[in-house]
Amino acid sequence: MRIGILGGGQLARMLALAGYPLGLEFTILEPAADACAGPLATHLQSAYDDPEALEWLTRHTGCITYEFENVPAEALARLQQDVPVHPSPAALATARDRLLEKRLFQDLGIETAVFAPVSSKRELLDAVERIGLPAVLKSRTLGYDGKGQVVLQPGDDPLEAWVAIGRVPAILEGLVAFEREVSVIGVRGRGGELRFYPLVENHHQQGILRLSLNLHEDPLQSLAEGYCRRLLNHFGYVGVLAVEFFQVEDRLLANEMAPRVHNSGHWTIEGAVVSQFENHLRAVAGMPLGDTSALGHAAMLNLIGELPDLDTLLAVPGLHLHLYGKSSRPGRKLGHITLLERDENALREKLAQVNSLLSNSL
Ligand SMILES: Nc1ncnc2c1ncn2[C@@H]1O[C@H](COP(=O)(O)OP(=O)(O)O)[C@@H](O)[C@H]1O
Ligand SMILES: [Mg+2]
């Protein structure tokens, strides 16, 4: 079966890498000429709403998925007339709008930070009054890697913050004094079969994911899975869904969801029996799902902005290197490293060693 992927970045690249052993083939629809999935797929280099490209996909693919959240809704609607699109465009429409997303969490009984919509100066001032400061003002759409958001401290001018994010429709959220950030990845098959990966702990730098850790069995696993299950079943979802949470004591406040394979699941390539990429493809292509169990404790480190000396890294026993074929640019994800150990202390030691190599060479 040929799978069409909307978007041709590193997520599409890793989907293709996982799909070839299953006999799948890939076409990406991606406007950029230097798409990093380009070497692994046929490449339709067109706009996401190009009628000819969409027509081609409906005629030559068995199903469509996406790795990018800002595909125009009309393009998905066009594709859906003739070919299955997974995950459902309804899940995408909710996930790309922080207000719809938070309201859905609330409707499904999933805890969140306090929030209020901001679409006018009046609403902004009301929201600040109700939520209080500190708080975070985020654009409803198009934000990623910490972009499109500003933290408002007591005494800051809310209007200035709103202007800083372009005076676009936004959401104000209470700033959560969390103990940890964690995420769960779930997958639902076409027949409703469900699987979940172990909860991972995430560490960000300047709003960008830097490190994900799969440690001991987490006491919050079943709470996170329950929340993820409600979302998967609500949409009759097919594919991988990631949900990010803030941990406050023994509660989980849902921050956002991603209707696609997720950076906090890259460790599953070597660290789980079947990776998030393979399971996403199995789900969308209508195959049985694979085992999501971890093979040990894993750490995934993103390589951001500039690559370190690769020979030094590759000399570390057991280190797995993934490069995305991208050129250096500040804040850009160029690749990642995975470390896998049976013993948690051994993992922490190896992580410290790799971190020191990274800070010496960057
Ligand atoms: N309400 C909040 N309280 C505390 N920290 C937050 C809040 N919202 C976002 N952050 C911090 O900013 C990071 C990025 O925000 P997020 O909403 O996940 O947007 P993005 O789409 O950029 O990942 C989060 O991982 C977290 O570290
Ligand atoms: Mg996030």
mmCIF file of C-alpha atoms in Angstrom, residues 148-343:
data_model
loop_
_atom_site.group_PDB
_atom_site.id
_atom_site.type_symbol
_atom_site.label_atom_id
_atom_site.label_comp_id
_atom_site.label_asym_id
_atom_site.label_seq_id
_atom_site.Cartn_x
_atom_site.Cartn_y
_atom_site.Cartn_z
ATOM 1 C CA GLY A 148 3.398 32.438 19.801
ATOM 2 C CA GLN A 149 3.339 32.638 23.581
ATOM 3 C CA VAL A 150 4.328 35.174 26.252
ATOM 4 C CA VAL A 151 4.481 34.822 30.038
ATOM 5 C CA LEU A 152 2.769 37.714 31.834
ATOM 6 C CA GLN A 153 4.218 38.540 35.251
ATOM 7 C CA PRO A 154 2.408 40.691 37.846
ATOM 8 C CA GLY A 155 2.785 44.331 36.769
ATOM 9 C CA ASP A 156 3.237 43.498 33.044
ATOM 10 C CA ASP A 157 1.001 45.227 30.531
ATOM 11 C CA PRO A 158 -1.389 42.577 29.092
ATOM 12 C CA LEU A 159 -2.010 44.619 25.942
ATOM 13 C CA GLU A 160 1.710 44.775 25.199
ATOM 14 C CA ALA A 161 1.893 40.969 25.508
ATOM 15 C CA TRP A 162 -1.058 40.558 23.153
ATOM 16 C CA VAL A 163 0.561 42.915 20.605
ATOM 17 C CA ALA A 164 3.796 40.879 20.945
ATOM 18 C CA ILE A 165 1.965 37.748 19.684
ATOM 19 C CA GLY A 166 0.357 39.709 16.846
ATOM 20 C CA ARG A 167 -3.028 40.577 18.487
ATOM 21 C CA VAL A 168 -4.351 37.277 17.117
ATOM 22 C CA PRO A 169 -7.153 35.244 18.777
ATOM 23 C CA ALA A 170 -5.540 33.822 21.900
ATOM 24 C CA ILE A 171 -6.034 32.007 25.166
ATOM 25 C CA LEU A 172 -4.842 33.099 28.598
ATOM 26 C CA GLU A 173 -3.776 30.247 30.901
ATOM 27 C CA GLY A 174 -2.780 30.308 34.535
ATOM 28 C CA LEU A 175 0.965 29.641 34.883
ATOM 29 C CA VAL A 176 1.230 26.173 36.409
ATOM 30 C CA ALA A 177 3.922 25.610 39.048
ATOM 31 C CA PHE A 178 4.391 22.032 37.891
ATOM 32 C CA GLU A 179 6.696 19.406 39.396
ATOM 33 C CA ARG A 180 7.270 17.651 36.082
ATOM 34 C CA GLU A 181 6.167 17.690 32.491
ATOM 35 C CA VAL A 182 5.126 14.277 31.191
ATOM 36 C CA SER A 183 3.487 12.912 28.067
ATOM 37 C CA VAL A 184 1.702 9.765 27.054
ATOM 38 C CA ILE A 185 1.403 8.308 23.578
ATOM 39 C CA GLY A 186 -1.592 6.157 22.723
ATOM 40 C CA VAL A 187 -2.520 4.387 19.511
ATOM 41 C CA ARG A 188 -5.941 3.241 18.325
ATOM 42 C CA GLY A 189 -6.438 0.810 15.460
ATOM 43 C CA ARG A 190 -9.193 0.895 12.849
ATOM 44 C CA GLY A 191 -11.208 -1.639 14.835
ATOM 45 C CA GLY A 192 -10.862 0.271 18.121
ATOM 46 C CA GLU A 193 -7.906 -1.691 19.538
ATOM 47 C CA LEU A 194 -5.929 0.465 22.036
ATOM 48 C CA ARG A 195 -2.277 0.459 23.135
ATOM 49 C CA PHE A 196 -0.275 2.916 25.242
ATOM 50 C CA TYR A 197 3.442 3.562 25.634
ATOM 51 C CA PRO A 198 4.929 4.169 29.065
ATOM 52 C CA LEU A 199 4.631 7.739 30.360
ATOM 53 C CA VAL A 200 7.774 9.785 29.728
ATOM 54 C CA GLU A 201 9.203 12.788 31.531
ATOM 55 C CA ASN A 202 10.042 15.778 29.333
ATOM 56 C CA HIS A 203 12.536 18.613 29.824
ATOM 57 C CA HIS A 204 12.389 21.760 27.687
ATOM 58 C CA GLN A 205 14.917 24.494 26.975
ATOM 59 C CA GLN A 206 13.632 27.822 25.615
ATOM 60 C CA GLY A 207 10.284 26.170 24.895
ATOM 61 C CA ILE A 208 11.898 23.368 22.818
ATOM 62 C CA LEU A 209 11.920 19.732 23.912
ATOM 63 C CA ARG A 210 15.483 18.827 24.870
ATOM 64 C CA LEU A 211 15.215 15.505 26.728
ATOM 65 C CA SER A 212 12.616 12.750 27.164
ATOM 66 C CA LEU A 213 13.124 10.036 29.771
ATOM 67 C CA ASN A 214 11.378 6.709 30.094
ATOM 68 C CA LEU A 215 12.253 5.695 33.655
ATOM 69 C CA HIS A 216 10.629 3.338 36.175
ATOM 70 C CA GLU A 217 6.961 2.378 35.984
ATOM 71 C CA ASP A 218 5.240 5.712 36.637
ATOM 72 C CA PRO A 219 2.478 5.877 39.293
ATOM 73 C CA LEU A 220 0.589 8.299 37.017
ATOM 74 C CA GLN A 221 0.547 5.864 34.070
ATOM 75 C CA SER A 222 -3.056 4.756 34.503
ATOM 76 C CA LEU A 223 -4.372 8.312 34.999
ATOM 77 C CA ALA A 224 -2.587 9.468 31.822
ATOM 78 C CA GLU A 225 -3.780 6.435 29.864
ATOM 79 C CA GLY A 226 -7.356 7.004 31.013
ATOM 80 C CA TYR A 227 -7.283 10.601 29.762
ATOM 81 C CA CYS A 228 -5.687 9.572 26.477
ATOM 82 C CA ARG A 229 -8.262 6.768 26.052
ATOM 83 C CA ARG A 230 -11.151 9.235 26.449
ATOM 84 C CA LEU A 231 -9.698 11.376 23.656
ATOM 85 C CA LEU A 232 -9.009 8.422 21.358
ATOM 86 C CA ASN A 233 -12.505 7.020 21.782
ATOM 87 C CA HIS A 234 -14.166 10.444 21.535
ATOM 88 C CA PHE A 235 -12.830 10.907 18.005
ATOM 89 C CA GLY A 236 -13.063 7.232 16.957
ATOM 90 C CA TYR A 237 -9.412 7.988 16.383
ATOM 91 C CA VAL A 238 -7.077 5.943 14.168
ATOM 92 C CA GLY A 239 -3.310 6.338 14.639
ATOM 93 C CA VAL A 240 -0.988 7.755 17.276
ATOM 94 C CA LEU A 241 -2.074 10.537 19.650
ATOM 95 C CA ALA A 242 0.303 12.271 22.083
ATOM 96 C CA VAL A 243 -0.954 14.149 25.145
ATOM 97 C CA GLU A 244 1.307 16.497 27.138
ATOM 98 C CA PHE A 245 0.631 17.102 30.836
ATOM 99 C CA PHE A 246 1.859 19.145 33.767
ATOM 100 C CA GLN A 247 2.179 17.092 36.937
ATOM 101 C CA VAL A 248 1.048 18.877 40.115
ATOM 102 C CA GLU A 249 1.269 16.493 43.095
ATOM 103 C CA ASP A 250 -0.699 13.432 41.974
ATOM 104 C CA ARG A 251 -2.781 15.317 39.413
ATOM 105 C CA LEU A 252 -2.175 15.668 35.693
ATOM 106 C CA LEU A 253 -3.245 18.883 33.954
ATOM 107 C CA ALA A 254 -3.507 18.389 30.191
ATOM 108 C CA ASN A 255 -1.526 21.031 28.319
ATOM 109 C CA GLU A 256 -1.929 20.018 24.687
ATOM 110 C CA MET A 257 -2.390 17.081 22.360
ATOM 111 C CA ALA A 258 -0.743 16.262 19.045
ATOM 112 C CA PRO A 259 -2.701 14.124 16.540
ATOM 113 C CA ARG A 260 0.438 12.542 15.116
ATOM 114 C CA VAL A 261 3.687 10.883 16.035
ATOM 115 C CA HIS A 262 5.486 13.019 18.615
ATOM 116 C CA ASN A 263 9.002 14.067 19.542
ATOM 117 C CA SER A 264 8.585 12.654 23.066
ATOM 118 C CA GLY A 265 8.077 9.218 21.449
ATOM 119 C CA HIS A 266 11.274 9.054 19.384
ATOM 120 C CA TRP A 267 12.852 6.834 22.045
ATOM 121 C CA THR A 268 10.437 4.066 21.023
ATOM 122 C CA ILE A 269 12.446 3.406 17.818
ATOM 123 C CA GLU A 270 15.041 1.489 19.827
ATOM 124 C CA GLY A 271 13.378 1.537 23.256
ATOM 125 C CA ALA A 272 10.059 -0.226 22.617
ATOM 126 C CA VAL A 273 9.138 -3.533 21.001
ATOM 127 C CA VAL A 274 7.284 -1.673 18.223
ATOM 128 C CA SER A 275 7.943 2.036 17.687
ATOM 129 C CA GLN A 276 5.364 4.840 17.617
ATOM 130 C CA PHE A 277 6.120 5.246 13.887
ATOM 131 C CA GLU A 278 5.427 1.621 13.033
ATOM 132 C CA ASN A 279 2.317 1.543 15.215
ATOM 133 C CA HIS A 280 0.963 4.701 13.601
ATOM 134 C CA LEU A 281 1.387 3.089 10.179
ATOM 135 C CA ARG A 282 -0.092 -0.221 11.316
ATOM 136 C CA ALA A 283 -3.137 1.688 12.619
ATOM 137 C CA VAL A 284 -3.733 3.879 9.564
ATOM 138 C CA ALA A 285 -3.120 1.006 7.148
ATOM 139 C CA GLY A 286 -5.566 -1.237 9.058
ATOM 140 C CA MET A 287 -3.011 -3.758 10.360
ATOM 141 C CA PRO A 288 -2.952 -5.271 13.885
ATOM 142 C CA LEU A 289 -1.150 -3.043 16.395
ATOM 143 C CA GLY A 290 2.257 -3.976 17.795
ATOM 144 C CA ASP A 291 3.553 -4.348 21.339
ATOM 145 C CA THR A 292 4.171 -0.955 23.031
ATOM 146 C CA SER A 293 6.233 -2.388 25.928
ATOM 147 C CA ALA A 294 9.576 -0.773 26.724
ATOM 148 C CA LEU A 295 12.745 -2.805 26.286
ATOM 149 C CA GLY A 296 14.527 -0.961 29.096
ATOM 150 C CA HIS A 297 14.983 2.607 30.330
ATOM 151 C CA ALA A 298 15.549 5.145 27.592
ATOM 152 C CA ALA A 299 16.696 8.731 27.168
ATOM 153 C CA MET A 300 16.120 10.742 23.981
ATOM 154 C CA LEU A 301 18.150 13.905 23.505
ATOM 155 C CA ASN A 302 17.343 16.332 20.700
ATOM 156 C CA LEU A 303 20.230 17.812 18.708
ATOM 157 C CA ILE A 304 19.183 21.424 18.290
ATOM 158 C CA GLY A 305 20.696 24.254 16.213
ATOM 159 C CA GLU A 306 24.139 22.821 15.469
ATOM 160 C CA LEU A 307 25.524 19.284 15.339
ATOM 161 C CA PRO A 308 28.255 18.221 17.763
ATOM 162 C CA ASP A 309 31.275 16.158 16.672
ATOM 163 C CA LEU A 310 29.592 12.978 15.458
ATOM 164 C CA ASP A 311 32.591 10.634 15.724
ATOM 165 C CA THR A 312 32.933 11.449 19.428
ATOM 166 C CA LEU A 313 29.253 10.691 19.948
ATOM 167 C CA LEU A 314 29.312 7.491 17.922
ATOM 168 C CA ALA A 315 32.231 6.248 20.024
ATOM 169 C CA VAL A 316 29.862 6.008 23.019
ATOM 170 C CA PRO A 317 28.854 2.324 23.269
ATOM 171 C CA GLY A 318 25.172 1.718 22.616
ATOM 172 C CA LEU A 319 24.423 5.279 21.488
ATOM 173 C CA HIS A 320 21.894 5.521 18.637
ATOM 174 C CA LEU A 321 22.196 8.542 16.364
ATOM 175 C CA HIS A 322 19.419 9.834 14.090
ATOM 176 C CA LEU A 323 20.138 12.705 11.711
ATOM 177 C CA TYR A 324 17.372 14.363 9.734
ATOM 178 C CA GLY A 325 19.497 15.697 6.862
ATOM 179 C CA LYS A 326 18.826 19.342 7.711
ATOM 180 C CA SER A 327 21.192 22.324 7.667
ATOM 181 C CA SER A 328 22.102 24.138 10.907
ATOM 182 C CA ARG A 329 19.913 26.964 12.151
ATOM 183 C CA PRO A 330 19.363 28.255 15.717
ATOM 184 C CA GLY A 331 16.494 26.416 17.407
ATOM 185 C CA ARG A 332 16.143 23.856 14.588
ATOM 186 C CA LYS A 333 15.820 20.143 15.423
ATOM 187 C CA LEU A 334 18.612 18.509 13.393
ATOM 188 C CA GLY A 335 18.528 15.031 14.869
ATOM 189 C CA HIS A 336 18.310 13.073 18.096
ATOM 190 C CA ILE A 337 20.193 10.552 20.192
ATOM 191 C CA THR A 338 18.701 7.571 22.006
ATOM 192 C CA LEU A 339 20.299 5.785 24.938
ATOM 193 C CA LEU A 340 18.842 2.521 26.187
ATOM 194 C CA GLU A 341 19.873 0.665 29.353
ATOM 195 C CA ARG A 342 18.329 -2.083 31.467
ATOM 196 C CA ASP A 343 19.309 -0.287 34.654
#
